[in-house]
Coordinates of C-alpha atoms and ligand atoms in Angstrom, one line a residue:
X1 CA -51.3 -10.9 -62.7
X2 CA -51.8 -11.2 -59.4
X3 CA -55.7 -10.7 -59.7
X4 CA -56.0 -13.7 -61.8
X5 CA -54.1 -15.8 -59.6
X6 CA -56.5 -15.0 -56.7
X7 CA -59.6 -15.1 -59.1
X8 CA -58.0 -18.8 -60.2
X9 CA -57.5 -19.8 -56.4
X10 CA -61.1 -18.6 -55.6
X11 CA -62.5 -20.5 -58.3
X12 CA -60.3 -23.7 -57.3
X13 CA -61.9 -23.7 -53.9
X14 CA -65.3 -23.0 -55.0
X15 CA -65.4 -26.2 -57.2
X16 CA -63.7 -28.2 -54.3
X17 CA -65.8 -31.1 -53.4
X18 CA -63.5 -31.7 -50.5
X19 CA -63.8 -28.0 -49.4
X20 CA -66.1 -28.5 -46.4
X21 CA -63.2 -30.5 -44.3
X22 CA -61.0 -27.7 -43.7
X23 CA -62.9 -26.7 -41.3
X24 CA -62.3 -29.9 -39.4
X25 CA -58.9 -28.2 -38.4
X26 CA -57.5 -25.6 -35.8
X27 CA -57.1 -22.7 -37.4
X28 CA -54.5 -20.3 -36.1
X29 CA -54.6 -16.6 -36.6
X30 CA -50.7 -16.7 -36.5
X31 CA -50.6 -18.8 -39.8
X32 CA -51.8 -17.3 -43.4
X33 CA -50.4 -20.7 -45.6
X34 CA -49.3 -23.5 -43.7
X35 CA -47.2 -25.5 -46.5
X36 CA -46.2 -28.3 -43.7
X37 CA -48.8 -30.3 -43.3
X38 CA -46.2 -33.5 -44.3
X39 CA -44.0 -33.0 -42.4
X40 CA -46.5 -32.0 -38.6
X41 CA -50.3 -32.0 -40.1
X42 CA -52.5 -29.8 -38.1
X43 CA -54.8 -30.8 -35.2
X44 CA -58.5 -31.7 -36.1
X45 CA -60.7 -30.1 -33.5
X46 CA -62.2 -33.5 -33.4
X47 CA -58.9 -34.3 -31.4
X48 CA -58.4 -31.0 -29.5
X49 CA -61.8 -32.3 -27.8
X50 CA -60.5 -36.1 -27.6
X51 CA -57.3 -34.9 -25.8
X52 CA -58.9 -32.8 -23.2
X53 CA -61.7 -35.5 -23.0
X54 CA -59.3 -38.3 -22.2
X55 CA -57.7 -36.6 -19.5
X56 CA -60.8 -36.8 -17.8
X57 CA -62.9 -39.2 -18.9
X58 CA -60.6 -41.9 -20.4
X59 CA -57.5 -41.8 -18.0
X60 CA -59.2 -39.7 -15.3
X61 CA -62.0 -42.4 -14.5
X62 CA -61.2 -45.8 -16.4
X63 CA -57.5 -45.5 -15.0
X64 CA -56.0 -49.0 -14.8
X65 CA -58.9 -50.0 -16.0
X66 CA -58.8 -48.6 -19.6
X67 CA -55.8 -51.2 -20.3
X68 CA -58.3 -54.2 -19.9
X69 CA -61.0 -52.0 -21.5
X70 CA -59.5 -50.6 -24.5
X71 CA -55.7 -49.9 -24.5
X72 CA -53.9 -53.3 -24.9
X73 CA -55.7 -53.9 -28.0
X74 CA -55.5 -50.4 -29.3
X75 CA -52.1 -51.0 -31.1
X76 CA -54.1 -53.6 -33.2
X77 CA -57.3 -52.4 -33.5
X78 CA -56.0 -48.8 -34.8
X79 CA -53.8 -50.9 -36.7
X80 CA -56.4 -52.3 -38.4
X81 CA -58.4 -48.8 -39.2
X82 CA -54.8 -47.5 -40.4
X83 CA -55.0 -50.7 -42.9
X84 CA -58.6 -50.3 -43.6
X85 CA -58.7 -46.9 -44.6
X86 CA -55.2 -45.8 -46.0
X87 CA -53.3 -49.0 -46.6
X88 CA -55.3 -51.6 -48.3
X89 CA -54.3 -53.8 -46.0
X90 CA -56.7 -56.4 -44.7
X91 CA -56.6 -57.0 -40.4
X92 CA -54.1 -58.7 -38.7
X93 CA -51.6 -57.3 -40.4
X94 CA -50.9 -53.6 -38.7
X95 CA -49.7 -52.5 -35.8
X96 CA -48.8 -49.1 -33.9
X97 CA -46.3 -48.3 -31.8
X98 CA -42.5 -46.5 -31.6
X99 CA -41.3 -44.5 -33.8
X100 CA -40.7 -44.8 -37.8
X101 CA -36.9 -45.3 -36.8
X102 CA -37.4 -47.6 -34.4
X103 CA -39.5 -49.4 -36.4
X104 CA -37.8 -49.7 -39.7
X105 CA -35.2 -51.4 -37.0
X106 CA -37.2 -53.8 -36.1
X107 CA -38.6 -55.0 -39.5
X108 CA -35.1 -54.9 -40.9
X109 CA -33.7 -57.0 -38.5
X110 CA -37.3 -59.5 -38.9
X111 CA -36.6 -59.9 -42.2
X112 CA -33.1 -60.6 -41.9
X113 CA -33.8 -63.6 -40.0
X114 CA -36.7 -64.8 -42.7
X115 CA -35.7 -68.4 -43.7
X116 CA -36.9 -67.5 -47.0
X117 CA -33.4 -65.2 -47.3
X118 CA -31.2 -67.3 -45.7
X119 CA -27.7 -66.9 -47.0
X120 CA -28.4 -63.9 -48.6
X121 CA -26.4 -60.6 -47.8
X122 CA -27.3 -57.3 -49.7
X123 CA -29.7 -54.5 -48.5
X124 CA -30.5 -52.2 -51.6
X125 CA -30.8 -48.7 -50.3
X126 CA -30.9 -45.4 -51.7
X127 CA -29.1 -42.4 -51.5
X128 CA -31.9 -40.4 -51.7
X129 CA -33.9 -41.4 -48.5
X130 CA -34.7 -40.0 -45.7
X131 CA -31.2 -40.1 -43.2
X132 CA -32.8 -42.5 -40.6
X133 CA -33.9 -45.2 -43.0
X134 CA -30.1 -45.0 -44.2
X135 CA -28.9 -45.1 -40.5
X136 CA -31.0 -47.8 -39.6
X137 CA -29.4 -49.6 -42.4
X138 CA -25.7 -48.7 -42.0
X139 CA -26.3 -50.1 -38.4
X140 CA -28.1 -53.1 -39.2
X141 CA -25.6 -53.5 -41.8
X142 CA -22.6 -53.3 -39.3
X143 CA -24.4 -55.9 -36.9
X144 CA -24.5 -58.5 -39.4
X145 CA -22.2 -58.3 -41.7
X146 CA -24.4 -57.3 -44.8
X147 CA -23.6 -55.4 -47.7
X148 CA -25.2 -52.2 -48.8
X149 CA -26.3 -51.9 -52.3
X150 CA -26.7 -48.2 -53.1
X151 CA -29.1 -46.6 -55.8
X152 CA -28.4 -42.9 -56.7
X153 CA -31.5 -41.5 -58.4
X154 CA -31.9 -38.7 -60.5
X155 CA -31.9 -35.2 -58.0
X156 CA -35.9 -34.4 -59.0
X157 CA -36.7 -37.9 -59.2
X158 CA -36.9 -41.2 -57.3
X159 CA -36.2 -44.6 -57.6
X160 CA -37.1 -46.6 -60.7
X161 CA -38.3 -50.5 -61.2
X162 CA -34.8 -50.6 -63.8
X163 CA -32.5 -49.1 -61.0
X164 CA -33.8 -52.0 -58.9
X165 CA -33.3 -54.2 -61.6
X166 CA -29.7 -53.2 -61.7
X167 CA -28.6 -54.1 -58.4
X168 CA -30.5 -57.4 -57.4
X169 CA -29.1 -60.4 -57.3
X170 CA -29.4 -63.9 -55.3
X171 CA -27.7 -62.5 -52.6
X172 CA -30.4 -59.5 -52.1
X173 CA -32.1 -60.2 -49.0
X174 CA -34.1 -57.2 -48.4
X175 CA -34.9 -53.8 -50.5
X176 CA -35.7 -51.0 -48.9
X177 CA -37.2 -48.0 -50.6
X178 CA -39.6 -44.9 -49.6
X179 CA -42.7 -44.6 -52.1
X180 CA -42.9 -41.1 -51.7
X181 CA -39.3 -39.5 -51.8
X182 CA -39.0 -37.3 -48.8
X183 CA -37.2 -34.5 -50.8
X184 CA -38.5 -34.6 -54.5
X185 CA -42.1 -36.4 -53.8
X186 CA -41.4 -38.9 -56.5
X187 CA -44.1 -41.8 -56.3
X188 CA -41.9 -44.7 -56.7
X189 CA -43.5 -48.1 -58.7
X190 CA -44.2 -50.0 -55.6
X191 CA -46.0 -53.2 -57.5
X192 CA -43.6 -53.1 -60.3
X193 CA -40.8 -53.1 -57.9
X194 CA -42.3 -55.3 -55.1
X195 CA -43.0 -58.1 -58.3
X196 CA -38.8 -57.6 -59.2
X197 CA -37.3 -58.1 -56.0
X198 CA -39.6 -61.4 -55.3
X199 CA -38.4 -62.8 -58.8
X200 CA -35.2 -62.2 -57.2
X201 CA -35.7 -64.0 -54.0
X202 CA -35.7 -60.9 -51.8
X203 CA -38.2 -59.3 -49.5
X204 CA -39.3 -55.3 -49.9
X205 CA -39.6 -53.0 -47.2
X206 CA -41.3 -50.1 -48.3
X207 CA -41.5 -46.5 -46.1
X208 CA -44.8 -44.9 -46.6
X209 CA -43.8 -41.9 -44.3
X210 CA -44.8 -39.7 -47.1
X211 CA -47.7 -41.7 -48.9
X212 CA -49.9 -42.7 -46.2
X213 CA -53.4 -40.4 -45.7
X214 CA -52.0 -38.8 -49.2
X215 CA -52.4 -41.2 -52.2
X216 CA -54.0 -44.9 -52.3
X217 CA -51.6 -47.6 -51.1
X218 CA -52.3 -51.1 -52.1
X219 CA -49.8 -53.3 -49.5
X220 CA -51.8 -56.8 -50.2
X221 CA -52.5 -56.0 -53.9
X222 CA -48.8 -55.5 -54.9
X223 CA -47.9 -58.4 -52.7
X224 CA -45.7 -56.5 -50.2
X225 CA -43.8 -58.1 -47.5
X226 CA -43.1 -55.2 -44.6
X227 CA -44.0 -51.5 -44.7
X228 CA -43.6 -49.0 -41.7
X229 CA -44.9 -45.4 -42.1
X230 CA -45.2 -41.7 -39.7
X231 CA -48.7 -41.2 -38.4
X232 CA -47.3 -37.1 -37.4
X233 CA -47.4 -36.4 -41.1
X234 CA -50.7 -36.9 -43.1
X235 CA -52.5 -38.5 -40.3
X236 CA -52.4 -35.5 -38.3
X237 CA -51.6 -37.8 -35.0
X238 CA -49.6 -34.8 -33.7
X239 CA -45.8 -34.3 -32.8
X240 CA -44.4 -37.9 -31.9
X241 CA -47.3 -40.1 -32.6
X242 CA -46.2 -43.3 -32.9
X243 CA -45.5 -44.9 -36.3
X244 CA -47.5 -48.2 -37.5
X245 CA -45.8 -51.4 -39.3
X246 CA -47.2 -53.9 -41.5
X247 CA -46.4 -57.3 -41.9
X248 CA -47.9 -59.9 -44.6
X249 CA -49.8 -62.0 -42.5
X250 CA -48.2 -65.3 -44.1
X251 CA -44.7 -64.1 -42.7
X252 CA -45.2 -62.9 -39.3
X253 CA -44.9 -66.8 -37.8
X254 CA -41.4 -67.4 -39.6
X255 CA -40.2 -64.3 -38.3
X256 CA -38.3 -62.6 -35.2
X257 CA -38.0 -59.3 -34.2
X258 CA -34.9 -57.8 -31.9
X259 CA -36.9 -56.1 -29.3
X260 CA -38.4 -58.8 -27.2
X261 CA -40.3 -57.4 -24.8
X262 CA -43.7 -58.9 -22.5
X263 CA -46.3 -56.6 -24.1
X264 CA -45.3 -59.2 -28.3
X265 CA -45.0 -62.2 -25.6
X266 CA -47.8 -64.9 -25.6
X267 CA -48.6 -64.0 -22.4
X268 CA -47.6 -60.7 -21.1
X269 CA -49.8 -60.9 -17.9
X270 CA -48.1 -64.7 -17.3
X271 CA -44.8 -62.7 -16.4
X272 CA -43.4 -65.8 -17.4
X273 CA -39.6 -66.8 -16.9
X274 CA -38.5 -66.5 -20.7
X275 CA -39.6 -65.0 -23.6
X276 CA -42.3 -66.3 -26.4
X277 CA -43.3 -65.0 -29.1
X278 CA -46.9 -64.0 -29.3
X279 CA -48.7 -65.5 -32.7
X280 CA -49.7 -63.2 -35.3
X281 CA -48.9 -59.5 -35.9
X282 CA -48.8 -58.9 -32.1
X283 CA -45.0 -60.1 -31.6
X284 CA -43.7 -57.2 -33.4
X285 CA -45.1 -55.5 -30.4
X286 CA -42.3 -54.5 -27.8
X287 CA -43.4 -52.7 -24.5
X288 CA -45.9 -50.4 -23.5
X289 CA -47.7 -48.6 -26.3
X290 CA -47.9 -44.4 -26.1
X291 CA -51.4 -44.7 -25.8
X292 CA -51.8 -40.5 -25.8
X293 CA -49.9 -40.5 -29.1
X294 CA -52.1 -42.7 -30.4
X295 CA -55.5 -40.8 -30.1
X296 CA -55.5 -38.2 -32.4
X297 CA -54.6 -39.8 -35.3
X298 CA -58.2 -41.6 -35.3
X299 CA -60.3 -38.6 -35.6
X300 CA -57.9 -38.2 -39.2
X301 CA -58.7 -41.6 -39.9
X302 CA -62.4 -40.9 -40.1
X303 CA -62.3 -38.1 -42.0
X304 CA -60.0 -39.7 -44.9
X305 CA -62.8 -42.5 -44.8
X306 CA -65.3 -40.0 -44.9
X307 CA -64.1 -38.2 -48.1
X308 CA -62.3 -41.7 -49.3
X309 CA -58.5 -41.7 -50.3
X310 CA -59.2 -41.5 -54.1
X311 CA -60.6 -38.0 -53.3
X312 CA -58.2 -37.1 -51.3
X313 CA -55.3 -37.8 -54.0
X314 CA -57.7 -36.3 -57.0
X315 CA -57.5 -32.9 -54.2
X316 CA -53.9 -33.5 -53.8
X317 CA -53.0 -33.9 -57.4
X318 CA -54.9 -30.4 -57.9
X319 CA -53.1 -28.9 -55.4
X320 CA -50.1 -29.3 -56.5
X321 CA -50.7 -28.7 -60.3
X322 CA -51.9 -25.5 -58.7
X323 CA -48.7 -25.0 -56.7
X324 CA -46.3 -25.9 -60.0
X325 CA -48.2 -23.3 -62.1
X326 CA -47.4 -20.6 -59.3
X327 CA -44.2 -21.7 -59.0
X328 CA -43.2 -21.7 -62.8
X329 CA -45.2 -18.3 -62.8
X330 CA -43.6 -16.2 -59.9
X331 CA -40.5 -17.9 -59.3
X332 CA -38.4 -19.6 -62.0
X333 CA -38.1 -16.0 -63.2
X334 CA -36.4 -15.5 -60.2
X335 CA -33.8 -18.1 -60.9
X336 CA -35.3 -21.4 -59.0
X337 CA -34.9 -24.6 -60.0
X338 CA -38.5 -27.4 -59.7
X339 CA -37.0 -30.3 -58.2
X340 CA -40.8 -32.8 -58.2
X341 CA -41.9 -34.6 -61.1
X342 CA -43.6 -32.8 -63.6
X343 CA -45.9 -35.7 -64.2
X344 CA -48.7 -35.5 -61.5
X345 CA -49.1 -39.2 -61.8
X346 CA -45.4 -40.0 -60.2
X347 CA -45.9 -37.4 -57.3
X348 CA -47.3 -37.1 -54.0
X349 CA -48.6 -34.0 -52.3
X350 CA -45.6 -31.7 -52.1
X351 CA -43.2 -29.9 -54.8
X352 CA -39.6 -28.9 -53.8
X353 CA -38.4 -25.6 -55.3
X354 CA -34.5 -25.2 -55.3
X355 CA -32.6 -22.1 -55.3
X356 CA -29.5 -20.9 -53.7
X357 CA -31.2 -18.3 -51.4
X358 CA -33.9 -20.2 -50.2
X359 CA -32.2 -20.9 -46.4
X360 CA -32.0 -17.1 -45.9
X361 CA -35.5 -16.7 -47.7
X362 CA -37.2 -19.2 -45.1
X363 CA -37.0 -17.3 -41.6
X364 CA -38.7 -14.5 -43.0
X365 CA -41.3 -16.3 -44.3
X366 CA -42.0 -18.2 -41.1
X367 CA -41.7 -14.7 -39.5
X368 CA -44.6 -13.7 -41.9
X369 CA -47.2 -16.7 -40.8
X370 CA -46.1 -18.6 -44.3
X371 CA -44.8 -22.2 -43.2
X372 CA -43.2 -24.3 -46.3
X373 CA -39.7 -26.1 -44.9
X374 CA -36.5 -26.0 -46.4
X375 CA -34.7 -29.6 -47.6
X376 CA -30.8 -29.3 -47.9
X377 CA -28.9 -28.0 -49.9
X378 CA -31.1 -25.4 -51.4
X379 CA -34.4 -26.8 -51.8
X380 CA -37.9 -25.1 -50.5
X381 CA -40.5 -27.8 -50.1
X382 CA -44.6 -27.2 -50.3
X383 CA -46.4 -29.7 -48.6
X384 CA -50.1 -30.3 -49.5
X385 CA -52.2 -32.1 -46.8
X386 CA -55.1 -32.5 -49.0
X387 CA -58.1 -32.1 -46.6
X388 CA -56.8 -29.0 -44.6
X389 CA -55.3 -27.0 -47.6
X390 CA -56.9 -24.8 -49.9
X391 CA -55.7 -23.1 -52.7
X392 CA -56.0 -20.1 -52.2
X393 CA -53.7 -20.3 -49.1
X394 CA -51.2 -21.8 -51.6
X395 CA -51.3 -18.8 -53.8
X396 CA -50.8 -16.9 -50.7
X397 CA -48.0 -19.0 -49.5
X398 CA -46.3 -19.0 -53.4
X399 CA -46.8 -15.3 -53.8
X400 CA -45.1 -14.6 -50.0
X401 CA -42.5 -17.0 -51.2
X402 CA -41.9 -14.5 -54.4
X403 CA -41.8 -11.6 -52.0
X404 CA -39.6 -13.0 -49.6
X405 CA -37.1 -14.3 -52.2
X406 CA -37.0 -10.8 -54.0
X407 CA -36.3 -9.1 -50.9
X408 CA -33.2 -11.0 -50.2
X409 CA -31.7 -11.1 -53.6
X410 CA -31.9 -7.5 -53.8
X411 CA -30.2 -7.7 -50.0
X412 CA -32.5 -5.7 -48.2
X413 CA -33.7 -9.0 -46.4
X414 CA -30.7 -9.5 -44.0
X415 CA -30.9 -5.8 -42.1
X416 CA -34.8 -7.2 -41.8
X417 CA -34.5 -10.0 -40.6
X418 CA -31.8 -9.6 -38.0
X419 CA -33.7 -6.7 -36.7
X420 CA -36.4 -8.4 -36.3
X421 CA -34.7 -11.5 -34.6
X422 CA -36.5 -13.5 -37.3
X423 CA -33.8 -15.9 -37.4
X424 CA -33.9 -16.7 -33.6
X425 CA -38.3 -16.9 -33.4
X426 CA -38.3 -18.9 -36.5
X427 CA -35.6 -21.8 -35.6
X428 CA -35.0 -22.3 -31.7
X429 CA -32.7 -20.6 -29.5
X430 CA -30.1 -23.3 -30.6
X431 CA -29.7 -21.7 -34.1
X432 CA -29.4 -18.1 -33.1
X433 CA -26.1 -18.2 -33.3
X434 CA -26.4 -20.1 -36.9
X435 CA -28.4 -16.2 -37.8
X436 CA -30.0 -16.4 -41.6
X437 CA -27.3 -19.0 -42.4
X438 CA -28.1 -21.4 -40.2
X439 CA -30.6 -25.2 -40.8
X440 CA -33.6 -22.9 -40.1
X441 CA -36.4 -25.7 -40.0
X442 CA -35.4 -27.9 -37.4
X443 CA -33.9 -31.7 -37.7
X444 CA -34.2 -34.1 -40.4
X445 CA -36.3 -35.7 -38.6
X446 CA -39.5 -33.9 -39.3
X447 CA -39.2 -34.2 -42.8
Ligands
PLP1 C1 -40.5 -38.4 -41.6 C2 -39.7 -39.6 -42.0 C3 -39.2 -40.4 -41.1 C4 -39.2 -40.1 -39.6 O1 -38.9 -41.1 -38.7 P1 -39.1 -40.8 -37.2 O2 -38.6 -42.1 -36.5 O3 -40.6 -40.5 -36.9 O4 -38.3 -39.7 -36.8 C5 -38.6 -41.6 -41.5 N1 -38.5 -41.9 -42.8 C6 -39.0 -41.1 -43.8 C7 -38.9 -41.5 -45.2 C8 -39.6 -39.9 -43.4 O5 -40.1 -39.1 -44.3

């Protein structure tokens, strides 16, 4: 059995057209399947080099200098290459900077204060995104007196056009919806729902934190209005990168954003005595961009262009077929539950396995070099990044996974484990005390 899963895997990667990028990437000797890559991609050593190099070069000699030269247009010229390659977005219409929170915050607020939704006072949410994109909402919400119209989808699935359907009305202003769901990696109908909530009058704010660098986004084809996305997942920009936005380049002049600051004023080097808005996709701009955070991402960028993004999701796609047929094969005997879509055409590059003993099942595997991440309450999520991922390292990481979970249904895990101090070297000193029980993969927030 297990032969002819590493004879498949071999032959997988043999036939892999995309094959020769994985050795783009830093490869780590601690790591035998890294299952993560959506939630923190791996480095390329393209930007290991960039890094050191700007130290030096970039910072070291330019210094003040490099602002006139090249960093107070980077924000819209990586903007741009983020549209370009991953988006379909043409220029003028991206921009980097903050985080994906802080972000969303911003283009919430902006299209509150579109004249095209004037009067209007529902936000359709789901139940099933990601915490801060709820936050943000409940906040925004509470600031201005909007009510919250909550879908609930299906626990393995996502959000449909018809559940959108259900809940619009002429007093939507704004839906916002993730295209990939963070947990169950359900590819929402972006055009389909884009087209319904603009026969309704509302505007669409779509989350690609899970789509972007993964599958082929179409933001001016489907007509969409705002979209913000992580640049830390899929575009491998490293821990904190800041996020990008998009705004349809008809709508940026009708709208305002909440964070005013002199780097989206017309003329931040007037220091001027009040505050204009700069024109085009610049005012959504607030103060100085994290120009560090925003270098490695480009060396991802050119190797998604380099292989093209219909390559990358055919890879991704096979990937997780792979994963689901390992999954079905080694551990639905063991009692899990598969919580993705079962069609690969309605999800994106991971596959969430639940079962009950999967938070006690996880520090061991991190303890082992085998890196998936674990989704409340039970699930076990495989992420795919497509160019750095083969498959035979997920037919390591599924058979470890079957290992793992045996041991600790048969109870032999926990004396193991808390030997071992697996719980404390896999999680953080701050849930040691939490032991095997304890939110083992960090916040939320790296989902
Ligand atoms: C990862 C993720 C985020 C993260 O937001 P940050 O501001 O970068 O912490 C937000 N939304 C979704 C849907 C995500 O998957």
């Amino acid at each position: 059995m297990t032969e002819d899963h590493a004879a498949l895997a071999a032959a997988l990667d043999a036939a892999d057209p995309l094959a020769r990028f994985r050795d783009a990437f830093v490869d780590s000797d601690e790591v035998t399947a890294y299952l993560d890559g959506n939630s923190l991609g791996r480095p390329t050593r393209a930007s290991a080099d960039r890094l050191a190099r700007f130290a030096t070069e970039r910072w070291g000699a330019r210094l003040i200098r490099g602002w006139d030269e090249e960093w107070y247009d980077l924000p819209l010229t990586l903007g741009d290459r983020i549209g370009a390659v991953t988006l379909g977005a043409a220029p003028g219409q991206t921009f980097v900077g903050d985080s994906t929170t802080v972000i969303l915050y911003k283009l919430v607020r902006a299209a509150l204060s579109a004249p095209q939704v004037a009067g209007r006072d529902e936000i359709v949410l789901d139940a099933g995104n990601f915490p801060t994109d709820r936050y943000v909402l409940e906040g925004v919400a509470r600031e201005h007196g909007a009510t919250l119209r909550w879908i609930t989808p299906e626990h393995d699935a996502g959000v449909t056009p018809e559940q959108v359907a259900g809940v619009l009305s002429d007093r939507t202003a704004l839906v916002l919806l993730s295209h990939v769901a963070y947990r169950s990696g359900y590819v929402s109908d972006a055009a389909a729902i884009t087209a319904l909530a603009h026969d309704a009058g509302a505007l669409v704010l779509w989350d690609l934190c899970h789509s972007v660098g993964a599958l082929p986004v179409e933001l001016d084809a489907w007509g969409v209005d705002l979209a913000a996305g992580c640049t830390y997942k899929y575009l491998n920009g490293g821990p904190g990168a800041p996020a990008f936005g998009y705004v349809r380049a008809d709508l940026q002049d009708a709208l305002t954003q909440p964070i005013q600051g002199w780097m989206g004023s017309a003329a931040p080097f007037e220091m001027g005595p009040a505050y204009a808005p700069h024109d085009g996709v610049r005012r959504f701009l607030s103060g100085t961009p994290a120009i560090v955070g925003m270098l490695a991402m480009q060396d991802m960028l050119d190797l998604i262009d380099d292989a093209g993004i219909a390559a990358v999701r055919a890879k991704s796609v096979a990937l997780t077929e792979h994963a689901t047929a390992l999954v079905d094969d080694l551990l639905l005997p063991l009692g899990a539950r598969y919580a993705s879509p079962r069609d690969p055409a309605r999800r994106g590059s991971h596959v969430t396995v639940d079962h009950y003993a999967f938070e006690a099942t996880l520090p061991l595997l991190w303890e082992r070099g085998v890196i998936p991440d674990f989704r409340r309450p039970d699930g076990l999520r495989l992420g795919l990044s497509p160019l750095s991922t083969s498959f035979d390292e997920v037919r390591v990481g599924v058979e470890a996974v079957r290992d793992a979970l045996r041991e600790v249904l048969d109870g032999r895990a926990v004396a193991v484990a808390r030997v071992s101090g697996t719980a404390g070297s896999a999680t953080g000193p701050d849930r040691d005390a939490a032991g095997l029980g304890g939110d083992a993969t960090g916040p939320d927030g790296v989902a």
